[in-house]
Short mmCIF file of C-alpha atoms in Angstrom, two decimals:
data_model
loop_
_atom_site.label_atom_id
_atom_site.label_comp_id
_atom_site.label_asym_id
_atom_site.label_seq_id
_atom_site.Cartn_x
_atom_site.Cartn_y
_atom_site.Cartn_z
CA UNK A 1 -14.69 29.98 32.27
CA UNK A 2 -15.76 26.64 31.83
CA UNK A 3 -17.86 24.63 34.13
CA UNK A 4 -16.73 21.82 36.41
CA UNK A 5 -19.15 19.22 36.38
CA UNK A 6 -20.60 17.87 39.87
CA UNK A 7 -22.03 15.25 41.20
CA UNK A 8 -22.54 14.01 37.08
CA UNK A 9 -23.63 10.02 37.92
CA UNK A 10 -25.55 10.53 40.50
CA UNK A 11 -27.74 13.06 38.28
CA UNK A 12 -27.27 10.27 35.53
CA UNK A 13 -28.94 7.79 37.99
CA UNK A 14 -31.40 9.44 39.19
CA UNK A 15 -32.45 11.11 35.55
CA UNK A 16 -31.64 7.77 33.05
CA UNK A 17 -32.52 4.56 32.84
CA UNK A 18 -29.62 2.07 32.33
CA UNK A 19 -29.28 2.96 28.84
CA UNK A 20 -30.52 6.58 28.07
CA UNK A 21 -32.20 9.40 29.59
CA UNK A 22 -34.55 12.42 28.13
CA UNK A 23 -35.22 15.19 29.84
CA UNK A 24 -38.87 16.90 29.47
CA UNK A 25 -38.23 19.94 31.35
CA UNK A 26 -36.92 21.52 27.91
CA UNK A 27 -39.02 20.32 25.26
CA UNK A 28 -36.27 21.69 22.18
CA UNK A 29 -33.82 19.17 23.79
CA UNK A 30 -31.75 22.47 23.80
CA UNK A 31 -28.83 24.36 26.24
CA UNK A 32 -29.00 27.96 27.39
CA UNK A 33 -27.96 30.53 24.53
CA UNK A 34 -28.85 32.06 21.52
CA UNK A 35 -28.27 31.45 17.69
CA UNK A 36 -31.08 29.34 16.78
CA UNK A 37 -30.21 26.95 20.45
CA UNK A 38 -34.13 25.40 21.28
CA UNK A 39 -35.46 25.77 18.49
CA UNK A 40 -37.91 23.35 17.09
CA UNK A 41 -36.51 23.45 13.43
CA UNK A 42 -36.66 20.46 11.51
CA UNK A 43 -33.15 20.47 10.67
CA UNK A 44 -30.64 20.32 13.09
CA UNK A 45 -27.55 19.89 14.44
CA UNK A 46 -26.91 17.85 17.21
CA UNK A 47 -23.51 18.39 20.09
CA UNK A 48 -21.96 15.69 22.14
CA UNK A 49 -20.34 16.28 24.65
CA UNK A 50 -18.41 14.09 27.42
CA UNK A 51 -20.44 13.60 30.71
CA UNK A 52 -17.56 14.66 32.89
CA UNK A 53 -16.59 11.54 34.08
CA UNK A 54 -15.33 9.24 31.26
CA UNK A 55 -18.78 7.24 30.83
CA UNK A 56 -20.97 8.44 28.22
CA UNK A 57 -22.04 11.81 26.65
CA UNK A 58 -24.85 14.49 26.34
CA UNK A 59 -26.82 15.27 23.04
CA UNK A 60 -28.05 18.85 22.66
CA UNK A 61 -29.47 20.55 19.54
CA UNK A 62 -28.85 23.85 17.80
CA UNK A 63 -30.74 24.98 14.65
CA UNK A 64 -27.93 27.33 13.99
CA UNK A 65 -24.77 26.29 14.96
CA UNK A 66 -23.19 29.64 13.73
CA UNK A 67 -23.40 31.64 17.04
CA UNK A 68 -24.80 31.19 20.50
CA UNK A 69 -23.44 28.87 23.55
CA UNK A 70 -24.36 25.62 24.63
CA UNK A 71 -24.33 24.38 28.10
CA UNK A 72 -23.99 20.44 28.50
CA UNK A 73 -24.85 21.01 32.37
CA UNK A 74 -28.37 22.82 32.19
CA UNK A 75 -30.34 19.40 32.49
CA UNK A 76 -32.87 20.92 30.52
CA UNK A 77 -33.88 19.01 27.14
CA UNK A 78 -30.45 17.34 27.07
CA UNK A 79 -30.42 13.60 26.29
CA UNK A 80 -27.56 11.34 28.09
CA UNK A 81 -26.55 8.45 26.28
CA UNK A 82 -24.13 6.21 28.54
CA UNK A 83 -21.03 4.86 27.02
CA UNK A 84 -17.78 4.03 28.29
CA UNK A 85 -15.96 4.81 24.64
CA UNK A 86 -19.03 6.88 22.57
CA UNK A 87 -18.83 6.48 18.94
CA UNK A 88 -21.18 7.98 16.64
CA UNK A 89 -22.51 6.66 13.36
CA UNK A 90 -24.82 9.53 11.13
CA UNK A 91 -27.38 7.80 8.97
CA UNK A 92 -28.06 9.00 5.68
CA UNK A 93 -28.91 12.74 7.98
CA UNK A 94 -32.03 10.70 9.06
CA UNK A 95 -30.38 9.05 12.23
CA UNK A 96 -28.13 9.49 14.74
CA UNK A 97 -26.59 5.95 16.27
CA UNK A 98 -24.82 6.16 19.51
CA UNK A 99 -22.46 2.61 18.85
CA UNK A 100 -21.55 1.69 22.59
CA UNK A 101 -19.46 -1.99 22.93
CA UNK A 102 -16.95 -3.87 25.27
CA UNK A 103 -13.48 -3.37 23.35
CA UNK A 104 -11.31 -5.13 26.07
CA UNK A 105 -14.20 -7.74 27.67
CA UNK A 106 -17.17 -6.79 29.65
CA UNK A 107 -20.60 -8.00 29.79
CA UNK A 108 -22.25 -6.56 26.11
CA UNK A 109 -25.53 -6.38 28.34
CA UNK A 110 -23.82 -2.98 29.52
CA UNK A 111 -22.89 -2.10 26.41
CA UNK A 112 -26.09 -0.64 24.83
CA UNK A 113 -25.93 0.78 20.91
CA UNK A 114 -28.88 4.00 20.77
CA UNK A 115 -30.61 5.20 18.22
CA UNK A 116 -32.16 8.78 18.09
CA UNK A 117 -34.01 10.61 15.22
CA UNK A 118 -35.65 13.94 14.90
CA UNK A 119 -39.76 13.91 15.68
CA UNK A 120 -41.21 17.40 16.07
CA UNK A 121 -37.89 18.88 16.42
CA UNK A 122 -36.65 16.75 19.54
CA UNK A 123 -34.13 13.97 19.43
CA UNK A 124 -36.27 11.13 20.26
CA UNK A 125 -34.94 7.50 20.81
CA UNK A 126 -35.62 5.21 17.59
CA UNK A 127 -36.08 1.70 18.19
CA UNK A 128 -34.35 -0.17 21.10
CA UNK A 129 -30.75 -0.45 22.63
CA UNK A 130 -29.37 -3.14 21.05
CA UNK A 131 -25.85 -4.98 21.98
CA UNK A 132 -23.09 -5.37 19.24
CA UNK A 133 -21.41 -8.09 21.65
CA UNK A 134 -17.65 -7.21 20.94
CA UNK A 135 -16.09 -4.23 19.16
CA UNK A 136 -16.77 -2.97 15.55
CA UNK A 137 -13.31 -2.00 13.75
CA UNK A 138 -14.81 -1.01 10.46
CA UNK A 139 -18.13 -0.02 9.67
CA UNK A 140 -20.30 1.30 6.76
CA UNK A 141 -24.02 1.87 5.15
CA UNK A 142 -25.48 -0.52 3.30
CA UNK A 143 -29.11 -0.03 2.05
CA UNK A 144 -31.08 0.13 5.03
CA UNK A 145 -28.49 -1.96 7.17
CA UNK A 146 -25.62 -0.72 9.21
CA UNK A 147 -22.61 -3.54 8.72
CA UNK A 148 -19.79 -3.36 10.92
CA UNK A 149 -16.86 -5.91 11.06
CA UNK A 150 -14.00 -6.58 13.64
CA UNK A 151 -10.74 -8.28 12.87
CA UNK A 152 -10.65 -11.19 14.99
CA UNK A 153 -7.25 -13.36 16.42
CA UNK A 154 -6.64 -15.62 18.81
CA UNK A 155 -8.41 -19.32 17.60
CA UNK A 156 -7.63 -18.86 14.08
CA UNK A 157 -7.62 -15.51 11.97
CA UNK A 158 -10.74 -14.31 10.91
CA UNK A 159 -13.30 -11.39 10.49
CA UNK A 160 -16.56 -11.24 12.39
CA UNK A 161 -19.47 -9.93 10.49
CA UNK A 162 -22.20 -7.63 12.44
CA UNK A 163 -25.16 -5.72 11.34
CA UNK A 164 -28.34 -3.86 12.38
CA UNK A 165 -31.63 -3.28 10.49
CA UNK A 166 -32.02 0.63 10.45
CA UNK A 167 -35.75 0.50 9.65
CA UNK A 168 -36.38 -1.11 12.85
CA UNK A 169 -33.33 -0.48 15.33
CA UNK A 170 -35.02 -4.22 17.40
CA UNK A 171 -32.04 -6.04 17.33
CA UNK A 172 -28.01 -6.75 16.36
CA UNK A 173 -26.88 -9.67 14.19
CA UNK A 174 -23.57 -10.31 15.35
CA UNK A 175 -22.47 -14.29 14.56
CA UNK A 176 -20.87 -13.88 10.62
CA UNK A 177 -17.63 -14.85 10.38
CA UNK A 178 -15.55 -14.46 7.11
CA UNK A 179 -12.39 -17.04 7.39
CA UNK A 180 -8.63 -15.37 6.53
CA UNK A 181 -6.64 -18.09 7.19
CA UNK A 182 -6.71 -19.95 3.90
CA UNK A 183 -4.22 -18.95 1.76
CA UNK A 184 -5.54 -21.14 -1.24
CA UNK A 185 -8.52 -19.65 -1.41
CA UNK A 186 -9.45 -15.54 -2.88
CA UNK A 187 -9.00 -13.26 -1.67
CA UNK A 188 -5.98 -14.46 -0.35
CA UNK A 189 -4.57 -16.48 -2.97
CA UNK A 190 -4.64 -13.42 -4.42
CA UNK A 191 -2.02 -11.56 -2.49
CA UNK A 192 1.80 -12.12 -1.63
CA UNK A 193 1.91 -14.27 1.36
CA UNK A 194 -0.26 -11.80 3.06
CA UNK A 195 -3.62 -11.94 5.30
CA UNK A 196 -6.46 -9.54 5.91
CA UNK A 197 -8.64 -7.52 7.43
CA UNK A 198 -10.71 -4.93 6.65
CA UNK A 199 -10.55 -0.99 6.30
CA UNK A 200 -13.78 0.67 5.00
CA UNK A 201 -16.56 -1.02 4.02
CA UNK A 202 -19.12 0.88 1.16
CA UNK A 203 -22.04 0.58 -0.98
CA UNK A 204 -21.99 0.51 -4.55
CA UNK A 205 -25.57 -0.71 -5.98
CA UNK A 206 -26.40 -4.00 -5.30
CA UNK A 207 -23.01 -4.73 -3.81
CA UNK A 208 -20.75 -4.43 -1.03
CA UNK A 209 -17.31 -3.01 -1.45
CA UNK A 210 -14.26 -3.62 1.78
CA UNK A 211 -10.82 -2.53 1.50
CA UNK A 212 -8.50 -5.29 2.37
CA UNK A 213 -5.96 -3.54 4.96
CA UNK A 214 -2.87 -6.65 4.46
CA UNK A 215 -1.26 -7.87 7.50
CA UNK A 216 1.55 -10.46 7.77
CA UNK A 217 0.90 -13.90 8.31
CA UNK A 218 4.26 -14.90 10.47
CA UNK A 219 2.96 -14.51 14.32
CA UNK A 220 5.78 -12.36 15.92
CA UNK A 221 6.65 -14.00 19.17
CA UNK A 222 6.93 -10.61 21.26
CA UNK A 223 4.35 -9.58 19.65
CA UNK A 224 1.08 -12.00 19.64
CA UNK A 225 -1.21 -10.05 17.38
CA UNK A 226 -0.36 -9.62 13.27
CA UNK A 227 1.28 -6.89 12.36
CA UNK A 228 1.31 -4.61 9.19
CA UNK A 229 2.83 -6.28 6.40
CA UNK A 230 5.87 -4.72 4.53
CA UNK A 231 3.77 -4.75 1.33
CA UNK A 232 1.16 -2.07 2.50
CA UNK A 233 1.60 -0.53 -1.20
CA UNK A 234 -0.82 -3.06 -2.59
CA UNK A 235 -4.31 -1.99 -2.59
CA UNK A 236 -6.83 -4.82 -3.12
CA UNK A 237 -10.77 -4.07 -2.95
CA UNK A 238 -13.26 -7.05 -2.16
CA UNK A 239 -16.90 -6.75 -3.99
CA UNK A 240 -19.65 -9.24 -2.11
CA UNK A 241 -23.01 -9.81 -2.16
CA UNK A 242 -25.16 -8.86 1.50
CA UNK A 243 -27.75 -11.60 2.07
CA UNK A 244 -28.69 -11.14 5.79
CA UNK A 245 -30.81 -14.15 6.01
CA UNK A 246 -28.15 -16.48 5.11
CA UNK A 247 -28.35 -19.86 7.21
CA UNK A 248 -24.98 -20.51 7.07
CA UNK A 249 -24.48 -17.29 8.35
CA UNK A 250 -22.30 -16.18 5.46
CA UNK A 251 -23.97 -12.67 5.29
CA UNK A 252 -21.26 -11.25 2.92
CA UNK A 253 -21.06 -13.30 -0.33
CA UNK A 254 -17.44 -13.12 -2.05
CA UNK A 255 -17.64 -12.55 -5.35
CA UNK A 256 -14.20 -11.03 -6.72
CA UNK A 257 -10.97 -8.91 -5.54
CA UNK A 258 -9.77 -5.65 -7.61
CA UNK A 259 -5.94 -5.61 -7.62
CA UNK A 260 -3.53 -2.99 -7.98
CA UNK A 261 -0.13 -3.26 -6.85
CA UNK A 262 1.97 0.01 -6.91
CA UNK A 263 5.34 -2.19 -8.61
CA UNK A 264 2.95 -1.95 -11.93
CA UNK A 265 2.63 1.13 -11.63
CA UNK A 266 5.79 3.19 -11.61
CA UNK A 267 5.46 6.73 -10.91
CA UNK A 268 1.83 6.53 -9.60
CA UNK A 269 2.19 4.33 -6.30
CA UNK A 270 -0.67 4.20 -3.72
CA UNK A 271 -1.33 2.82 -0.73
CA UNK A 272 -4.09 1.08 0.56
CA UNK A 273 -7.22 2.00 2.42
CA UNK A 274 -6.79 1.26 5.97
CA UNK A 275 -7.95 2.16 9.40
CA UNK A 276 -5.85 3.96 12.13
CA UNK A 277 -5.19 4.36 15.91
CA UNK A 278 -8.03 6.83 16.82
CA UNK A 279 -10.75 6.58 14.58
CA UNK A 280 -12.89 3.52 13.43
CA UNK A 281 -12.90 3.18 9.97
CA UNK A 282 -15.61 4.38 7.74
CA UNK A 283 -13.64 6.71 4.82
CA UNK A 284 -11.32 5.60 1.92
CA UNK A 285 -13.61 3.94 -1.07
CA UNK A 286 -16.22 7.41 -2.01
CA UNK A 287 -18.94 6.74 -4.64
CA UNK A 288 -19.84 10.01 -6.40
CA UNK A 289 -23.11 9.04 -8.78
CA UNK A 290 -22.06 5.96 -10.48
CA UNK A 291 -18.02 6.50 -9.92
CA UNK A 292 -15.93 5.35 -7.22
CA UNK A 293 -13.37 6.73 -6.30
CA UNK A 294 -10.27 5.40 -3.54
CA UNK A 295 -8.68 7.47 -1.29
CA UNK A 296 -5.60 5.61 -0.27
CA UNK A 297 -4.24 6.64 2.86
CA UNK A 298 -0.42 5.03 2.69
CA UNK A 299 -0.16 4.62 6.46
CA UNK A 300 2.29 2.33 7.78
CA UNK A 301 3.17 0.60 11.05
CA UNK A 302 6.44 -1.05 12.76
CA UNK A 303 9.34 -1.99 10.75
CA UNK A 304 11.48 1.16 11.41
CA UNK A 305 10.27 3.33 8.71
CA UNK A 306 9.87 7.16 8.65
CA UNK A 307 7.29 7.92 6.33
CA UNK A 308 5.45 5.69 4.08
CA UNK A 309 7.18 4.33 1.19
CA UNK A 310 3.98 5.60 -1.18
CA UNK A 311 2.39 8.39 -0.91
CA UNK A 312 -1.48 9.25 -0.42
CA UNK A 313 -3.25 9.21 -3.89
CA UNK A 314 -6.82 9.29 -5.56
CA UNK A 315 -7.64 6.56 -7.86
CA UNK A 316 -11.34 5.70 -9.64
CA UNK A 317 -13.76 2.81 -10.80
CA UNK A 318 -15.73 3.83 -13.71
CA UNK A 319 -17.03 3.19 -17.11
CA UNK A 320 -16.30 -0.29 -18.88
CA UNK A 321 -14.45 -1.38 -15.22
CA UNK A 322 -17.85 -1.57 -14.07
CA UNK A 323 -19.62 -4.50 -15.34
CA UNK A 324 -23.31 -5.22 -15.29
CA UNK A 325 -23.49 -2.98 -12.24
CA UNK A 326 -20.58 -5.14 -10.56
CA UNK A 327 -17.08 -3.41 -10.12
CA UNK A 328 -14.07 -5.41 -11.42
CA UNK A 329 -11.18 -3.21 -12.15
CA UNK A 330 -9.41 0.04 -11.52
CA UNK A 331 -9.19 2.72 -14.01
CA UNK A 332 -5.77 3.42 -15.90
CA UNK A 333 -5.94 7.02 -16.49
CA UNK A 334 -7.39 8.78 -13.39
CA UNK A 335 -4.33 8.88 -10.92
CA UNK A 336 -3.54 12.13 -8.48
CA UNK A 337 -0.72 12.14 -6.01
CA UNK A 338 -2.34 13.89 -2.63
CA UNK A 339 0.95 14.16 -0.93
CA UNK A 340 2.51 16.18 -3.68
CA UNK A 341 -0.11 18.59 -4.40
CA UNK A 342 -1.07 18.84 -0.40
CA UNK A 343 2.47 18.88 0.94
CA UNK A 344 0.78 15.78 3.27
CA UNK A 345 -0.27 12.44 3.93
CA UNK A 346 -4.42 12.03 4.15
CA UNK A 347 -6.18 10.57 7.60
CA UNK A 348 -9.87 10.80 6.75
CA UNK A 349 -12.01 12.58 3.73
CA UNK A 350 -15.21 13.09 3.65
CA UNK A 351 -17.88 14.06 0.68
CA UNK A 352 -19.37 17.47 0.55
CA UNK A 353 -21.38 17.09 -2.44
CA UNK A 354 -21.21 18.87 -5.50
CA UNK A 355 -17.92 15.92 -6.63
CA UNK A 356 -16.29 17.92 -3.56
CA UNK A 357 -14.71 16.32 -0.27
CA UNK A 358 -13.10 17.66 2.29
CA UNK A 359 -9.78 16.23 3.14
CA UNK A 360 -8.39 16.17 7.26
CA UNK A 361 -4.36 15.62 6.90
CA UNK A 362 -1.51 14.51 9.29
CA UNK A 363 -0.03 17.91 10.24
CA UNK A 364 3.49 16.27 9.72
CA UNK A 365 4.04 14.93 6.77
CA UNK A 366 7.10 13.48 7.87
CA UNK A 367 5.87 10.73 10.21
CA UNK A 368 3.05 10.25 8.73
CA UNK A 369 0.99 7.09 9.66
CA UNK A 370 4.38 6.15 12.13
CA UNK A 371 2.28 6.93 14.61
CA UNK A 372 -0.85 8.19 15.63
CA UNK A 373 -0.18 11.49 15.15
CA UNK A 374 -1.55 15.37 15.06
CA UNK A 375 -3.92 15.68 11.99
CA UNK A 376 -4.85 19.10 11.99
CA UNK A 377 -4.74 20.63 8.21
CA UNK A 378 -7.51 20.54 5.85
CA UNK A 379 -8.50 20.91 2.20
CA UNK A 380 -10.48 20.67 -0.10
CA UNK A 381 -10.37 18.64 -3.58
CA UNK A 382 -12.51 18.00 -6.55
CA UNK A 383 -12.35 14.80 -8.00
CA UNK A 384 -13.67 16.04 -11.48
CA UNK A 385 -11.30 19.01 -11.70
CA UNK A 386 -8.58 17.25 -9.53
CA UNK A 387 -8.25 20.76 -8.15
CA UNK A 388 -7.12 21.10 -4.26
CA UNK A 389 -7.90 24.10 -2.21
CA UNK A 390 -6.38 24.64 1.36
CA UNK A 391 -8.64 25.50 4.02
CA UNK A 392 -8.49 29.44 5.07
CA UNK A 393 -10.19 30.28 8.64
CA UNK A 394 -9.01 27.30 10.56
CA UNK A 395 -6.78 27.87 13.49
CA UNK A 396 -3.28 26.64 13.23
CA UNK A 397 -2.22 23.31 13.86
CA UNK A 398 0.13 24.47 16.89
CA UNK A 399 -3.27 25.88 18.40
CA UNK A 400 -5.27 23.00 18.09
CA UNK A 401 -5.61 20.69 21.52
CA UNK A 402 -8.12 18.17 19.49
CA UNK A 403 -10.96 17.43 16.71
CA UNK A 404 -13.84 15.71 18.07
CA UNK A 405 -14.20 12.55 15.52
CA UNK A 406 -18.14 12.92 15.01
CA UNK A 407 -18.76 15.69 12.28
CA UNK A 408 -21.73 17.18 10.56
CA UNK A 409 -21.77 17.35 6.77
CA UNK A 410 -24.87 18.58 5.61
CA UNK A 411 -24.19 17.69 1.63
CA UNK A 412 -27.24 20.57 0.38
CA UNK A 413 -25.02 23.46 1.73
CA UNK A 414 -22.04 21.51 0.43
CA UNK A 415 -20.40 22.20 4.08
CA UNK A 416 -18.78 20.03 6.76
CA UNK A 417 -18.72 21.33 11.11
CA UNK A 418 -16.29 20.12 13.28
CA UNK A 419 -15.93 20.75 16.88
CA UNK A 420 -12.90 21.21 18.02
CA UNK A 421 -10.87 22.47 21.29
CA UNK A 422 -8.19 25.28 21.34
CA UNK A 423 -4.46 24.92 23.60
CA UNK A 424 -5.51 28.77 24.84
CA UNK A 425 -8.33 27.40 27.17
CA UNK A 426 -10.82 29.46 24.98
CA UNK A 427 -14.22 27.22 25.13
CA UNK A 428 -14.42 24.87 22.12
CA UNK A 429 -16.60 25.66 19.38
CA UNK A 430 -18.17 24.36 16.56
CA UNK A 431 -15.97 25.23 13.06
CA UNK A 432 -18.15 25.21 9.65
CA UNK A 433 -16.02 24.60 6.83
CA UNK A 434 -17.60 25.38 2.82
CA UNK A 435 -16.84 24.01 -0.22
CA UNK A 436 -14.82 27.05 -1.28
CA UNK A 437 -12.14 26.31 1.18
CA UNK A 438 -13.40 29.08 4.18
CA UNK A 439 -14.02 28.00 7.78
CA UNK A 440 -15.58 29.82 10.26
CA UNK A 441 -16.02 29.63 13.55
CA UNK A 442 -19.38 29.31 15.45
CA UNK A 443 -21.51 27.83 18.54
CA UNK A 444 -19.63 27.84 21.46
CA UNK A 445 -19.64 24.58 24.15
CA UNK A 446 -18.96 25.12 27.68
CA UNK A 447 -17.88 21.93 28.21
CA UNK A 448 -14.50 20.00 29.07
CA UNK A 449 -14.78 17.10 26.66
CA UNK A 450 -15.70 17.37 23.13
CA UNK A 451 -17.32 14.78 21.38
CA UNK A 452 -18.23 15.89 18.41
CA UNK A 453 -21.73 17.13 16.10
CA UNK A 454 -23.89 15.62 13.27
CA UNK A 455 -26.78 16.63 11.75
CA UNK A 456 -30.35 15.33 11.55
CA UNK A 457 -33.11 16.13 8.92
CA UNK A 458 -36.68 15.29 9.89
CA UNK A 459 -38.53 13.09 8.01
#
C-alpha cells in the first residue's frame, strides 16, 4: 500500500534551506530496498518523486533500477529540491538540472533552478541556484551552455533568449530578445503571412538549429494570445550563430532559414516541429554523427479539425545540404511517413544510440495533437534502415494512469527508463525499454506522484 505523506513542509523546513536540502544521515543518497538502492556506484540513476504536497520533489538514487523499492519518505540520503512545477533537464549524463520558474507571475527570487552531479556516488549540488526570471518554453544543449527561450506577447511579439553556463552553474542570462514582428525581415519574410516561435532548439557544430513552430499573425479578439496558424504543414528550420557576450544582447545570430513546404511535396507532407500542452520542448531536430535528422510531429490546434491534415514523418540534412559545416537545405530522397508505418501520430522521440530512437506516440491516432491527449504507445525506429519496431513488455495504454516526463537514456546500453503509474493502484515502477523493442519492468516507488528518472555518470 502506498504511503500517505505527513506533515511533508514542515520536515521540508526544518531539513532545507530555501532552495534545497541534503540529508547526511544516508550517505548513498538512497531509499530502503534492494537491487543495487545505496549503492555508491558511479553510475546511476536518479528518481523524482512529488513531495506530497504540490511544491517540489525528492531525488533518490538506485545503481540498479531493475528490482528493489524505493521509499521517497525515509529521509535518509534523499535530496529535496523545491519547485512549484519541477522540470528536469539531463546534461550530457554528467548533470542533473532541476529548472524551477514563475509561469503565471511570482517573484523569480522563489523560483530557484538546481544543479546536482554525481561526486563519490552522492548527488551533490553543482554550482548555485540560479533564477531564470520567467518561464522557458523551449530549451536545448548547446556546447557547454543550456539555452532556453520563451515565446513572449503582450508589448509586441517576440522571443526571449535565456541561458546558463554549465561549467559553472553561478548565474542565468536571461535579457535576449529575438524580434517576430517584422514581416520584412527573415525569417519571416520567408513564410506566408505567418509569425513565430520556437519548438526545439539543437546543436549542430558550430551552430544553433530552432524549429520555427508558425502562428498566425491576426490577434483573435476572444482570444488575446496567437493562435496556430492554418499552415502548420510548413516546416521551416532557423540556423544562428551563439555569441553569449554579445553587447547588444543579440546572443543568437540569424544566419539563414531551411524551407520546406509540404504543397512541393506531394505525397510526402510533414509537419513541423513544435511543442505541446504537457511537455516543454526539447525533441524534434536529432543529429546522429554528422546527419540531422527532423522528426515532425504534425500537431495541430483550434480551427475545428480532427486530425492533422499531414501526417508525422522523418526527414534528413546531410551531405552537399551541409555547407562548410553550416546546414542550408533539406534532403530530397530521405522521406518516411511515421503515421503509416506506426498506425500513429509522434509526441516525443528520443535517441538511443546505435542510429536508434525510441518513439512515445498519441495512443489515438484519431485526435491526434486536437488535444492534449493520452500518449501511451511506443516504438522503436532506425533511421539508417528506416525499420520500426513496436515496443513488446509495456502495459497497455487502457492501463496506463501516466508517464512521468523526465526519462533516463543511458545511450552505451542503447536503452531508455521511464517511470510510469498503473490505473490498478499497483505502486509505479520504473520501465526499461532496449533497443530491440522489449520493456521490462523494474524498481518499484512507493510514492503518490511520479516525477520521473535520469541518469548520471561520474566524472
Amino acid at each position: 500500500m502506498r504511503r500517505i505523506y505527513l506533515n511533508i513542509l514542515g520536515l521540508a523546513a526544518m531539513a532545507c534551506s530555501l532552495t534545497a536540502c541534503s540529508s547526511e544521515d544516508d550517505s548513498n543518497n538512497g531509499g530502503s530496498g534492494s537491487g543495487g538502492i545505496g549503492s555508491t556506484a558511479t553510475e546511476q540513476y536518479v528518481v523524482m518523486s512529488g513531495s506530497g504536497e504540490n511544491n517540489g520533489a525528492y531525488l533518490q538514487l538506485t545503481a540498479d533500477p531493475t528490482g528493489g523499492t524505493l521509499d521517497p519518505t525515509n529521509p535518509n540520503g534523499r535530496i529535496y529540491f523545491s519547485g512549484n512545477n519541477p522540470d528536469f533537464v539531463n546534461y550530457r549524463n554528467e548533470m542533473l538540472i532541476g529548472m524551477n520558474y514563475p509561469s503565471q507571475g511570482g517573484s523569480s527570487s522563489d523560483y530557484i533552478t538546481m544543479a546536482w552531479k554525481l561526486v563519490d556516488g552522492k548527488l551533490t549540488q553543482f554550482g548555485n541556484g540560479v533564477a531564470l526570471d520567467g518561464d522557458v518554453k523551449a530549451r536545448g544543449i548547446f556546447k557547454n551552455y543550456l539555452i532556453g527561450m520563451s515565446d513572449q506577447t503582450g508589448n509586441g511579439h517576440y522571443e526571449r533568449v535565456k541561458f546558463i553556463n554549465l561549467d559553472t552553474f553561478e548565474a542565468a542570462v536571461v535579457d535576449g530578445i529575438i524580434d517576430c514582428d517584422d514581416l520584412t525581415k527573415e525569417p519571416a519574410s520567408l513564410m506566408e503571412g505567418e509569425t513565430w516561435g520556437v519548438g526545439d532548439i539543437a546543436e549542430y557544430g558550430d551552430y544553433v538549429l530552432l524549429s520555427y513552430a508558425t502562428k498566425r499573425m491576426q490577434i483573435d479578439p476572444e482570444n488575446p494570445k496567437a493562435t496556430y496558424t492554418d499552415l502548420a504543414n510548413n516546416l521551416y528550420i532557423g540556423v544562428y550563430k551563439f555569441d553569449p557576450n554579445d553587447s547588444e544582447k543579440e546572443y543568437l545570430k540569424y544566419q539563414n532559414t531551411i524551407v520546406r513546404k509540404s504543397a512541393d511535396h506531394p505525397g510526402k507532407e510533414a509537419g513541423q516541429i513544435k511543442g505541446n500542452q504537457r511537455s516543454r520542448t526539447e525533441t524534434g531536430i536529432e543529429v546522429v554523427g554528422d546527419e540531422i535528422y527532423l522528426f515532425c510531429q504534425s500537431t495541430i490546434k483550434n480551427y475545428g479539425q480532427t486530425v492533422p491534415q499531414v501526417p508525422s514523418a522523418v526527414l534528413r540534412i546531410s551531405g552537399s545540404n551541409i555547407q562548410n559545416g553550416k546546414p542550408v537545405a533539406i534532403d530530397n530522397d530521405y522521406y518516411v511517413n511515421l503515421t503509416d508505418i506506426t498506425g500513429h501520430y509522434m509526441w516525443k522521440c528520443f535517441y538511443m544510440g546505435d542510429n536508434k530512437f525510441c518513439l512515445q506516440m498519441y495512443t489515438e491516432a484519431g485526435t491526434a495533437g486536437v488535444t492534449e491527449g493520452s500518449h501511451k504507445k511506443f516504438g522503436i525506429f532506425d533511421v539508417k534502415t528506416k525499420t520500426y519496431t513496436e515496443v513488446k513488455g509495456m502495459p497497455e495504454p487502457s492501463k496506463i494512469n501516466d508517464i512521468a516526463l523526465a526519462c533516463a537514456v543511458n545511450t552505451d546500453e542503447h536503452t531508455i527508463t521511464f517511470e510510469v503509474e498503473l490505473t490498478d493502484g499497483s505502486l509505479p515502477a520504473l520501465y526499461k525499454i532496449a533497443a530491440d523493442g522489449t520493456a521490462t519492468r523494474g524498481t518499484e516507488i512507493d510514492t503518490e506522484a511520479i516525477q520521473g528518472v535520469s541518469f548520471l555518470k561520474q566524472h
